[in-house]
PDB file of C-alpha atoms in Angstrom:
ATOM      1  CA  MET K1164       0.000   0.000   0.000  1.00  0.00           C
ATOM      2  CA  ASN K1165       2.904   2.340   0.677  1.00  0.00           C
ATOM      3  CA  SER K1166       4.064   2.136  -2.935  1.00  0.00           C
ATOM      4  CA  LYS K1167       0.714   3.532  -4.066  1.00  0.00           C
ATOM      5  CA  THR K1168       0.680   6.568  -1.770  1.00  0.00           C
ATOM      6  CA  SER K1169       4.283   7.612  -1.163  1.00  0.00           C
ATOM      7  CA  PHE K1170       5.830  10.659  -2.845  1.00  0.00           C
ATOM      8  CA  ILE K1171       8.480   8.493  -4.541  1.00  0.00           C
ATOM      9  CA  ASN K1172       9.016   4.781  -5.090  1.00  0.00           C
ATOM     10  CA  ILE K1173      12.372   3.513  -3.802  1.00  0.00           C
ATOM     11  CA  GLY K1174      12.445   0.532  -6.179  1.00  0.00           C
ATOM     12  CA  ILE K1175      11.961   2.712  -9.254  1.00  0.00           C
ATOM     13  CA  LEU K1176      14.464   5.224  -7.895  1.00  0.00           C
ATOM     14  CA  ARG K1177      17.120   2.515  -7.549  1.00  0.00           C
ATOM     15  CA  ASN K1178      16.355   1.261 -11.042  1.00  0.00           C
ATOM     16  CA  ASP K1179      16.840   4.782 -12.411  1.00  0.00           C
ATOM     17  CA  PHE K1180      20.221   4.992 -10.701  1.00  0.00           C
ATOM     18  CA  LYS K1181      21.258   1.611 -12.135  1.00  0.00           C
ATOM     19  CA  SER K1182      20.089   2.465 -15.642  1.00  0.00           C
ATOM     20  CA  PHE K1183      21.227   6.075 -15.845  1.00  0.00           C
ATOM     21  CA  GLY K1184      24.007   6.387 -13.291  1.00  0.00           C
ATOM     22  CA  TRP K1185      26.406   6.719 -16.218  1.00  0.00           C
ATOM     23  CA  ILE K1186      24.953  10.172 -16.868  1.00  0.00           C
ATOM     24  CA  ALA K1187      26.229  11.387 -13.490  1.00  0.00           C
ATOM     25  CA  ALA K1188      29.607   9.736 -14.128  1.00  0.00           C
ATOM     26  CA  VAL K1189      30.025  11.402 -17.535  1.00  0.00           C
ATOM     27  CA  TYR K1190      28.816  14.738 -16.161  1.00  0.00           C
ATOM     28  CA  LEU K1191      31.243  14.563 -13.224  1.00  0.00           C
ATOM     29  CA  LEU K1192      34.148  13.674 -15.489  1.00  0.00           C
ATOM     30  CA  GLY K1193      33.388  16.564 -17.819  1.00  0.00           C
ATOM     31  CA  LEU K1194      33.055  19.044 -14.958  1.00  0.00           C
ATOM     32  CA  LEU K1195      36.293  17.875 -13.369  1.00  0.00           C
ATOM     33  CA  LEU K1196      38.075  18.400 -16.671  1.00  0.00           C
ATOM     34  CA  SER K1197      36.622  21.884 -17.141  1.00  0.00           C
ATOM     35  CA  VAL K1198      36.944  23.217 -13.564  1.00  0.00           C
ATOM     36  CA  PRO K1199      39.478  21.661 -11.120  1.00  0.00           C
ATOM     37  CA  LEU K1200      41.811  20.345 -13.803  1.00  0.00           C
ATOM     38  CA  LYS K1201      41.650  23.684 -15.611  1.00  0.00           C
ATOM     39  CA  ILE K1202      42.664  25.430 -12.388  1.00  0.00           C
ATOM     40  CA  VAL K1203      45.663  23.114 -12.001  1.00  0.00           C
ATOM     41  CA  MET K1204      46.689  23.658 -15.630  1.00  0.00           C
ATOM     42  CA  ILE K1205      46.537  27.449 -15.320  1.00  0.00           C
ATOM     43  CA  HIS K1206      48.519  27.350 -12.061  1.00  0.00           C
ATOM     44  CA  SER K1207      51.167  25.094 -13.619  1.00  0.00           C
ATOM     45  CA  GLN K1208      51.440  27.349 -16.665  1.00  0.00           C
ATOM     46  CA  GLN K1209      51.879  30.453 -14.518  1.00  0.00           C
ATOM     47  CA  ALA K1210      54.454  28.701 -12.360  1.00  0.00           C
ATOM     48  CA  THR K1211      56.398  27.706 -15.472  1.00  0.00           C
ATOM     49  CA  THR K1212      56.349  31.229 -16.919  1.00  0.00           C
ATOM     50  CA  GLY K1213      57.175  32.807 -13.562  1.00  0.00           C
ATOM     51  CA  ILE K1214      54.104  35.068 -13.347  1.00  0.00           C
ATOM     52  CA  ILE K1215      52.304  33.189 -10.601  1.00  0.00           C
ATOM     53  CA  ASN K1216      52.455  36.141  -8.198  1.00  0.00           C
ATOM     54  CA  ILE K1217      50.809  38.619 -10.533  1.00  0.00           C
ATOM     55  CA  VAL K1218      47.559  39.860  -8.980  1.00  0.00           C
ATOM     56  CA  HIS K1219      44.602  39.546 -11.319  1.00  0.00           C
ATOM     57  CA  ILE K1220      41.931  42.118 -10.615  1.00  0.00           C
ATOM     58  CA  SER K1221      39.225  42.033 -13.283  1.00  0.00           C
ATOM     59  CA  LEU K1222      37.414  39.186 -14.972  1.00  0.00           C
ATOM     60  CA  SER K1223      39.142  39.872 -18.285  1.00  0.00           C
ATOM     61  CA  ASN K1224      42.625  39.142 -16.944  1.00  0.00           C
ATOM     62  CA  ASN K1225      41.802  36.615 -14.230  1.00  0.00           C
ATOM     63  CA  PRO K1226      41.843  33.143 -15.848  1.00  0.00           C
ATOM     64  CA  TYR K1227      40.786  31.494 -12.595  1.00  0.00           C
ATOM     65  CA  LEU K1228      37.731  33.712 -12.247  1.00  0.00           C
ATOM     66  CA  GLN K1229      36.746  33.105 -15.859  1.00  0.00           C
ATOM     67  CA  ILE K1230      36.268  29.424 -15.066  1.00  0.00           C
ATOM     68  CA  PHE K1231      33.561  30.283 -12.524  1.00  0.00           C
ATOM     69  CA  HIS K1232      31.802  32.634 -14.949  1.00  0.00           C
ATOM     70  CA  PHE K1233      31.021  29.841 -17.448  1.00  0.00           C
ATOM     71  CA  MET K1234      33.616  31.037 -19.972  1.00  0.00           C
ATOM     72  CA  SER K1235      34.840  27.485 -20.587  1.00  0.00           C
ATOM     73  CA  PRO K1236      33.346  26.024 -23.795  1.00  0.00           C
ATOM     74  CA  LEU K1237      33.336  22.479 -22.391  1.00  0.00           C
ATOM     75  CA  GLN K1238      31.675  23.547 -19.153  1.00  0.00           C
ATOM     76  CA  LEU K1239      29.051  25.569 -21.013  1.00  0.00           C
ATOM     77  CA  ALA K1240      28.327  22.700 -23.416  1.00  0.00           C
ATOM     78  CA  LEU K1241      27.858  20.293 -20.508  1.00  0.00           C
ATOM     79  CA  LEU K1242      25.540  22.677 -18.684  1.00  0.00           C
ATOM     80  CA  LEU K1243      23.330  23.187 -21.731  1.00  0.00           C
ATOM     81  CA  THR K1244      23.108  19.550 -22.872  1.00  0.00           C
ATOM     82  CA  ILE K1245      23.383  17.117 -19.940  1.00  0.00           C
ATOM     83  CA  PRO K1246      20.222  18.285 -18.081  1.00  0.00           C
ATOM     84  CA  VAL K1247      18.173  18.090 -21.281  1.00  0.00           C
ATOM     85  CA  LEU K1248      19.538  14.638 -22.088  1.00  0.00           C
ATOM     86  CA  THR K1249      18.795  13.499 -18.530  1.00  0.00           C
ATOM     87  CA  GLY K1250      15.140  14.441 -18.935  1.00  0.00           C
ATOM     88  CA  LEU K1251      15.102  12.739 -22.317  1.00  0.00           C
ATOM     89  CA  PHE K1252      16.511   9.433 -21.009  1.00  0.00           C
ATOM     90  CA  LEU K1253      14.498   9.299 -17.773  1.00  0.00           C
ATOM     91  CA  PHE K1254      11.199   9.786 -19.608  1.00  0.00           C
ATOM     92  CA  ARG K1255      12.227   7.804 -22.684  1.00  0.00           C
ATOM     93  CA  TYR K1256       9.788   5.033 -21.775  1.00  0.00           C
ATOM     94  CA  LEU K1257       6.881   7.345 -22.559  1.00  0.00           C
ATOM     95  CA  GLN K1258       7.920   7.347 -26.219  1.00  0.00           C
ATOM     96  CA  SER K1259       7.543   3.553 -26.536  1.00  0.00           C
ATOM     97  CA  GLY K1260       4.112   1.960 -26.315  1.00  0.00           C
ATOM     98  CA  GLU K1261       5.314  -1.349 -24.831  1.00  0.00           C
ATOM     99  CA  ALA K1262       7.574   0.302 -22.247  1.00  0.00           C
ATOM    100  CA  ALA K1263       4.876   2.776 -21.240  1.00  0.00           C
ATOM    101  CA  ASP K1264       2.294   0.003 -20.835  1.00  0.00           C
ATOM    102  CA  MET K1265       4.692  -2.052 -18.718  1.00  0.00           C
ATOM    103  CA  ILE K1266       5.645   0.828 -16.404  1.00  0.00           C
ATOM    104  CA  HIS K1267       2.080   1.985 -15.922  1.00  0.00           C
ATOM    105  CA  ALA K1268       0.923  -1.559 -15.203  1.00  0.00           C
ATOM    106  CA  LEU K1269       2.891  -1.434 -11.940  1.00  0.00           C
ATOM    107  CA  PRO K1270       0.920  -0.787  -8.714  1.00  0.00           C
ATOM    108  CA  VAL K1271       2.281   2.744  -8.550  1.00  0.00           C
ATOM    109  CA  ARG K1272       0.367   5.969  -9.050  1.00  0.00           C
ATOM    110  CA  ARG K1273       1.305   8.211 -11.951  1.00  0.00           C
ATOM    111  CA  GLU K1274       2.150  11.018  -9.527  1.00  0.00           C
ATOM    112  CA  THR K1275       4.628   8.741  -7.773  1.00  0.00           C
ATOM    113  CA  LEU K1276       6.238   7.704 -11.067  1.00  0.00           C
ATOM    114  CA  TYR K1277       6.597  11.306 -12.131  1.00  0.00           C
ATOM    115  CA  ASN K1278       8.014  12.455  -8.798  1.00  0.00           C
ATOM    116  CA  THR K1279      10.438   9.524  -8.620  1.00  0.00           C
ATOM    117  CA  HIS K1280      11.938  10.201 -12.035  1.00  0.00           C
ATOM    118  CA  LEU K1281      12.288  13.883 -11.209  1.00  0.00           C
ATOM    119  CA  VAL K1282      14.045  13.132  -7.921  1.00  0.00           C
ATOM    120  CA  ALA K1283      16.359  10.678  -9.697  1.00  0.00           C
ATOM    121  CA  GLY K1284      17.248  13.272 -12.323  1.00  0.00           C
ATOM    122  CA  ILE K1285      17.895  15.979  -9.742  1.00  0.00           C
ATOM    123  CA  ILE K1286      20.224  13.693  -7.785  1.00  0.00           C
ATOM    124  CA  LEU K1287      22.060  12.580 -10.939  1.00  0.00           C
ATOM    125  CA  LEU K1288      22.642  16.218 -11.904  1.00  0.00           C
ATOM    126  CA  PHE K1289      23.238  17.838  -8.513  1.00  0.00           C
ATOM    127  CA  VAL K1290      25.783  15.369  -7.114  1.00  0.00           C
ATOM    128  CA  PRO K1291      28.406  15.959  -9.870  1.00  0.00           C
ATOM    129  CA  VAL K1292      28.034  19.740  -9.555  1.00  0.00           C
ATOM    130  CA  ILE K1293      28.379  19.686  -5.756  1.00  0.00           C
ATOM    131  CA  VAL K1294      31.355  17.311  -5.887  1.00  0.00           C
ATOM    132  CA  THR K1295      33.033  19.506  -8.514  1.00  0.00           C
ATOM    133  CA  ALA K1296      32.530  22.636  -6.392  1.00  0.00           C
ATOM    134  CA  LEU K1297      34.041  20.941  -3.331  1.00  0.00           C
ATOM    135  CA  ILE K1298      37.040  19.641  -5.286  1.00  0.00           C
ATOM    136  CA  ALA K1299      37.558  23.026  -6.966  1.00  0.00           C
ATOM    137  CA  TRP K1300      37.519  24.799  -3.592  1.00  0.00           C
ATOM    138  CA  ALA K1301      39.973  22.240  -2.188  1.00  0.00           C
ATOM    139  CA  VAL K1302      42.291  22.744  -5.186  1.00  0.00           C
ATOM    140  CA  LEU K1303      42.177  26.528  -4.789  1.00  0.00           C
ATOM    141  CA  GLN K1304      43.048  26.222  -1.111  1.00  0.00           C
ATOM    142  CA  GLY K1305      45.695  23.580  -1.668  1.00  0.00           C
ATOM    143  CA  LEU K1306      47.492  25.618  -4.341  1.00  0.00           C
ATOM    144  CA  GLY K1307      47.198  28.823  -2.337  1.00  0.00           C
ATOM    145  CA  ILE K1308      45.256  30.613  -5.061  1.00  0.00           C
ATOM    146  CA  ASP K1309      43.571  33.666  -3.573  1.00  0.00           C
ATOM    147  CA  TYR K1310      42.391  35.175  -6.864  1.00  0.00           C
ATOM    148  CA  VAL K1311      39.046  33.381  -6.442  1.00  0.00           C
ATOM    149  CA  SER K1312      37.105  33.734  -3.193  1.00  0.00           C
ATOM    150  CA  GLY K1313      34.874  31.120  -1.621  1.00  0.00           C
ATOM    151  CA  ARG K1314      31.952  33.380  -2.478  1.00  0.00           C
ATOM    152  CA  GLU K1315      32.692  33.026  -6.202  1.00  0.00           C
ATOM    153  CA  VAL K1316      32.684  29.232  -5.866  1.00  0.00           C
ATOM    154  CA  LEU K1317      29.360  29.332  -4.004  1.00  0.00           C
ATOM    155  CA  ILE K1318      27.825  31.606  -6.644  1.00  0.00           C
ATOM    156  CA  TRP K1319      29.008  29.230  -9.386  1.00  0.00           C
ATOM    157  CA  LEU K1320      27.528  26.313  -7.471  1.00  0.00           C
ATOM    158  CA  GLY K1321      24.182  28.044  -6.959  1.00  0.00           C
ATOM    159  CA  VAL K1322      23.842  29.201 -10.565  1.00  0.00           C
ATOM    160  CA  SER K1323      24.846  25.767 -11.879  1.00  0.00           C
ATOM    161  CA  LEU K1324      22.269  24.013  -9.692  1.00  0.00           C
ATOM    162  CA  VAL K1325      19.507  26.421 -10.731  1.00  0.00           C
ATOM    163  CA  PHE K1326      20.265  26.046 -14.443  1.00  0.00           C
ATOM    164  CA  ASN K1327      20.476  22.265 -14.167  1.00  0.00           C
ATOM    165  CA  LEU K1328      17.099  22.235 -12.450  1.00  0.00           C
ATOM    166  CA  LEU K1329      15.558  24.629 -14.986  1.00  0.00           C
ATOM    167  CA  LEU K1330      16.719  22.743 -18.082  1.00  0.00           C
ATOM    168  CA  PHE K1331      15.885  19.346 -16.587  1.00  0.00           C
ATOM    169  CA  THR K1332      12.332  20.242 -15.508  1.00  0.00           C
ATOM    170  CA  CYS K1333      11.732  21.887 -18.879  1.00  0.00           C
ATOM    171  CA  SER K1334      12.965  18.776 -20.714  1.00  0.00           C
ATOM    172  CA  ALA K1335      10.808  16.506 -18.524  1.00  0.00           C
ATOM    173  CA  THR K1336       7.673  18.585 -19.096  1.00  0.00           C
ATOM    174  CA  VAL K1337       8.223  18.721 -22.855  1.00  0.00           C
ATOM    175  CA  GLY K1338       8.865  14.955 -22.839  1.00  0.00           C
ATOM    176  CA  ILE K1339       5.416  14.383 -21.376  1.00  0.00           C
ATOM    177  CA  LEU K1340       3.894  16.488 -24.143  1.00  0.00           C
ATOM    178  CA  CYS K1341       5.787  14.650 -26.888  1.00  0.00           C
ATOM    179  CA  GLY K1342       5.703  11.099 -28.157  1.00  0.00           C
ATOM    180  CA  MET K1343       9.113  11.149 -29.847  1.00  0.00           C
ATOM    181  CA  SER K1344      12.517  11.752 -28.261  1.00  0.00           C
ATOM    182  CA  THR K1345      13.830  13.806 -31.189  1.00  0.00           C
ATOM    183  CA  VAL K1346      10.846  16.140 -30.966  1.00  0.00           C
ATOM    184  CA  GLN K1347      11.325  16.380 -27.196  1.00  0.00           C
ATOM    185  CA  GLY K1348      14.919  17.551 -27.549  1.00  0.00           C
ATOM    186  CA  ALA K1349      14.144  20.042 -30.293  1.00  0.00           C
ATOM    187  CA  LEU K1350      11.073  21.510 -28.583  1.00  0.00           C
ATOM    188  CA  THR K1351      12.942  21.883 -25.289  1.00  0.00           C
ATOM    189  CA  TYR K1352      15.510  24.209 -26.815  1.00  0.00           C
ATOM    190  CA  ILE K1353      12.859  25.982 -28.888  1.00  0.00           C
ATOM    191  CA  LEU K1354      10.818  26.629 -25.751  1.00  0.00           C
ATOM    192  CA  LEU K1355      13.833  28.046 -23.920  1.00  0.00           C
ATOM    193  CA  LEU K1356      14.631  30.341 -26.853  1.00  0.00           C
ATOM    194  CA  LEU K1357      11.015  31.264 -27.613  1.00  0.00           C
ATOM    195  CA  PRO K1358      10.664  34.363 -25.343  1.00  0.00           C
ATOM    196  CA  ALA K1359      13.770  35.971 -26.831  1.00  0.00           C
ATOM    197  CA  GLY K1360      12.813  35.025 -30.388  1.00  0.00           C
ATOM    198  CA  LEU K1361       9.250  36.331 -30.147  1.00  0.00           C
ATOM    199  CA  SER K1362      10.410  39.548 -28.464  1.00  0.00           C
ATOM    200  CA  LEU K1363      13.018  40.135 -31.144  1.00  0.00           C
ATOM    201  CA  LEU K1364      10.396  39.614 -33.856  1.00  0.00           C
ATOM    202  CA  LEU K1365       7.964  41.963 -32.100  1.00  0.00           C
ATOM    203  CA  PHE K1366      10.522  44.733 -31.591  1.00  0.00           C
ATOM    204  CA  ASP K1367      11.752  44.548 -35.171  1.00  0.00           C
ATOM    205  CA  ASN K1368       8.190  44.945 -36.421  1.00  0.00           C
ATOM    206  CA  MET K1369       7.563  47.835 -34.035  1.00  0.00           C
ATOM    207  CA  ARG K1370      10.664  49.551 -35.402  1.00  0.00           C
ATOM    208  CA  LEU K1371       9.041  49.558 -38.840  1.00  0.00           C
ATOM    209  CA  HIS K1372       5.874  51.229 -37.581  1.00  0.00           C
ATOM    210  CA  ILE K1373       7.066  53.454 -34.718  1.00  0.00           C
ATOM    211  CA  PHE K1374       9.528  56.203 -35.581  1.00  0.00           C
ATOM    212  CA  GLY K1375      12.408  56.391 -33.107  1.00  0.00           C
ATOM    213  CA  PHE K1376      11.689  53.053 -31.437  1.00  0.00           C
ATOM    214  CA  PRO K1377      14.903  52.114 -29.507  1.00  0.00           C
ATOM    215  CA  THR K1378      15.509  48.767 -31.226  1.00  0.00           C
ATOM    216  CA  ASP K1379      19.269  48.793 -30.709  1.00  0.00           C
ATOM    217  CA  TYR K1380      18.959  49.306 -26.968  1.00  0.00           C
ATOM    218  CA  ILE K1381      16.306  46.625 -26.553  1.00  0.00           C
ATOM    219  CA  ASN K1382      18.127  44.103 -28.752  1.00  0.00           C
ATOM    220  CA  THR K1383      21.203  44.370 -26.546  1.00  0.00           C
ATOM    221  CA  ASN K1384      19.121  43.156 -23.587  1.00  0.00           C
ATOM    222  CA  ILE K1385      17.109  40.530 -25.463  1.00  0.00           C
ATOM    223  CA  GLU K1386      19.418  37.755 -24.210  1.00  0.00           C
ATOM    224  CA  MET K1387      18.004  38.254 -20.722  1.00  0.00           C
ATOM    225  CA  LEU K1388      14.761  36.616 -21.879  1.00  0.00           C
ATOM    226  CA  SER K1389      16.354  33.254 -22.709  1.00  0.00           C
ATOM    227  CA  PRO K1390      18.334  31.205 -20.153  1.00  0.00           C
ATOM    228  CA  LEU K1391      20.342  29.649 -23.001  1.00  0.00           C
ATOM    229  CA  LEU K1392      21.557  33.082 -24.114  1.00  0.00           C
ATOM    230  CA  ARG K1393      21.817  34.452 -20.592  1.00  0.00           C
ATOM    231  CA  ILE K1394      24.226  31.807 -19.306  1.00  0.00           C
ATOM    232  CA  SER K1395      26.626  32.538 -22.174  1.00  0.00           C
ATOM    233  CA  SER K1396      26.622  36.320 -21.636  1.00  0.00           C
ATOM    234  CA  ASN K1397      29.284  36.155 -18.865  1.00  0.00           C
ATOM    235  CA  LEU K1398      27.387  38.797 -16.875  1.00  0.00           C
ATOM    236  CA  PRO K1399      26.736  38.342 -13.129  1.00  0.00           C
ATOM    237  CA  PHE K1400      23.297  37.041 -12.180  1.00  0.00           C
ATOM    238  CA  THR K1401      20.983  39.036  -9.951  1.00  0.00           C
ATOM    239  CA  GLY K1402      18.835  37.662  -7.162  1.00  0.00           C
ATOM    240  CA  GLY K1403      15.735  38.577  -9.139  1.00  0.00           C
ATOM    241  CA  GLU K1404      16.835  36.487 -12.108  1.00  0.00           C
ATOM    242  CA  ILE K1405      17.515  33.475  -9.916  1.00  0.00           C
ATOM    243  CA  ALA K1406      14.093  33.884  -8.275  1.00  0.00           C
ATOM    244  CA  ILE K1407      12.418  33.991 -11.704  1.00  0.00           C
ATOM    245  CA  TYR K1408      14.250  30.841 -12.803  1.00  0.00           C
ATOM    246  CA  LEU K1409      13.186  29.045  -9.621  1.00  0.00           C
ATOM    247  CA  LEU K1410       9.570  30.075 -10.233  1.00  0.00           C
ATOM    248  CA  CYS K1411       9.885  28.701 -13.777  1.00  0.00           C
ATOM    249  CA  CYS K1412      11.164  25.420 -12.323  1.00  0.00           C
ATOM    250  CA  LEU K1413       8.135  25.263 -10.032  1.00  0.00           C
ATOM    251  CA  ALA K1414       5.836  26.027 -12.977  1.00  0.00           C
ATOM    252  CA  PHE K1415       7.433  23.265 -15.061  1.00  0.00           C
ATOM    253  CA  PHE K1416       7.118  20.826 -12.146  1.00  0.00           C
ATOM    254  CA  LEU K1417       3.412  21.552 -11.604  1.00  0.00           C
ATOM    255  CA  THR K1418       2.630  21.595 -15.328  1.00  0.00           C
ATOM    256  CA  GLY K1419       4.482  18.325 -15.877  1.00  0.00           C
ATOM    257  CA  GLY K1420       2.628  16.622 -13.034  1.00  0.00           C
ATOM    258  CA  PHE K1421      -0.713  17.861 -14.349  1.00  0.00           C
ATOM    259  CA  LEU K1422       0.038  16.638 -17.878  1.00  0.00           C
ATOM    260  CA  TYR K1423       1.459  13.302 -16.730  1.00  0.00           C
ATOM    261  CA  ARG K1424      -1.776  12.397 -14.949  1.00  0.00           C
ATOM    262  CA  ARG K1425      -3.711  13.023 -18.158  1.00  0.00           C
ATOM    263  CA  ARG K1426      -1.268  11.798 -20.777  1.00  0.00           C
ATOM    264  CA  PRO K1427      -2.781   9.217 -23.193  1.00  0.00           C
ATOM    265  CA  ILE K1428      -0.314   6.337 -23.050  1.00  0.00           C
ATOM    266  CA  GLU K1429      -1.540   4.957 -26.385  1.00  0.00           C
ATOM    267  CA  ASN K1430      -0.231   8.069 -28.194  1.00  0.00           C
ATOM    268  CA  ALA K1431       3.410   7.051 -27.749  1.00  0.00           C
ATOM    269  CA  GLY K1432       5.213   7.448 -31.055  1.00  0.00           C
ATOM    270  CA  ASN K1433       3.246  10.489 -32.156  1.00  0.00           C
ATOM    271  CA  ALA K1434       5.045  13.810 -32.408  1.00  0.00           C
ATOM    272  CA  LEU K1435       2.700  15.219 -29.752  1.00  0.00           C
ATOM    273  CA  ALA K1436       0.895  12.996 -27.273  1.00  0.00           C
ATOM    274  CA  PHE K1437      -2.106  15.292 -26.766  1.00  0.00           C
ATOM    275  CA  ARG K1438      -4.465  15.425 -29.740  1.00  0.00           C
ATOM    276  CA  PRO K1439      -5.515  19.102 -29.234  1.00  0.00           C
ATOM    277  CA  LEU K1440      -1.868  20.018 -29.933  1.00  0.00           C
ATOM    278  CA  HIS K1441      -1.566  18.028 -33.172  1.00  0.00           C
ATOM    279  CA  PRO K1442      -2.412  21.028 -35.434  1.00  0.00           C
ATOM    280  CA  VAL K1443       0.748  22.719 -34.103  1.00  0.00           C
ATOM    281  CA  LEU K1444       2.944  20.418 -36.203  1.00  0.00           C
ATOM    282  CA  ILE K1445       0.605  19.975 -39.154  1.00  0.00           C
TER     283      ILE K1445
END
């Protein structure tokens, strides 16, 4: 009876870890290469060239600080792809009729299935980020590098966790809407870029009809409307932005749970699982 009423199902959670634990391993390896190892490489290079004691003040000439502002291509690629792929793999069974029928034949409520997969994904994504932050802080302390404060490491950790949560919950919600994995991946990125794209289209049209409309000024801030563009801007995040992203995560979580309870299992394999949305792709 507990399996029917609990928030998560331990058996399904363990199965998710066994099936998709490799995601956390790959993510951790990539983060270690792009953060702690990068710190060691920069320190070794400076020691070799004899400029290790030069004080770096600004972001532009502080290679250590650049690492914690997502200026590493590998780190940025991992942050923008691994959470989406995690949502794709964890909810992959919804795209196969046989797998979906088998999972939903278990004596477990749909809410419990949904919550369990979300918890599994959050753990798989959060653990590598937290471990990387701890190792990076230990490396900074061990090498005596004082160009990066503990506050910078904590900010990097917080922003990374929020973006992992945002992209993962978005991918999971879109996966419930879709019946094909390829469509899920494409629509996830389209949805994250949609506010910026629609705003850019609107402002460009307003420029044609309103004399003196400040298009140039608005276009320079358009990246703030898309988390995919915002994370690559290298600008510091404000508390308001983080709060908005957390509210979006909550909205994705509630929307995904609502849709999961009503998702027609027999529509697996269709581009969109809900028939009222079929005209969107026709």
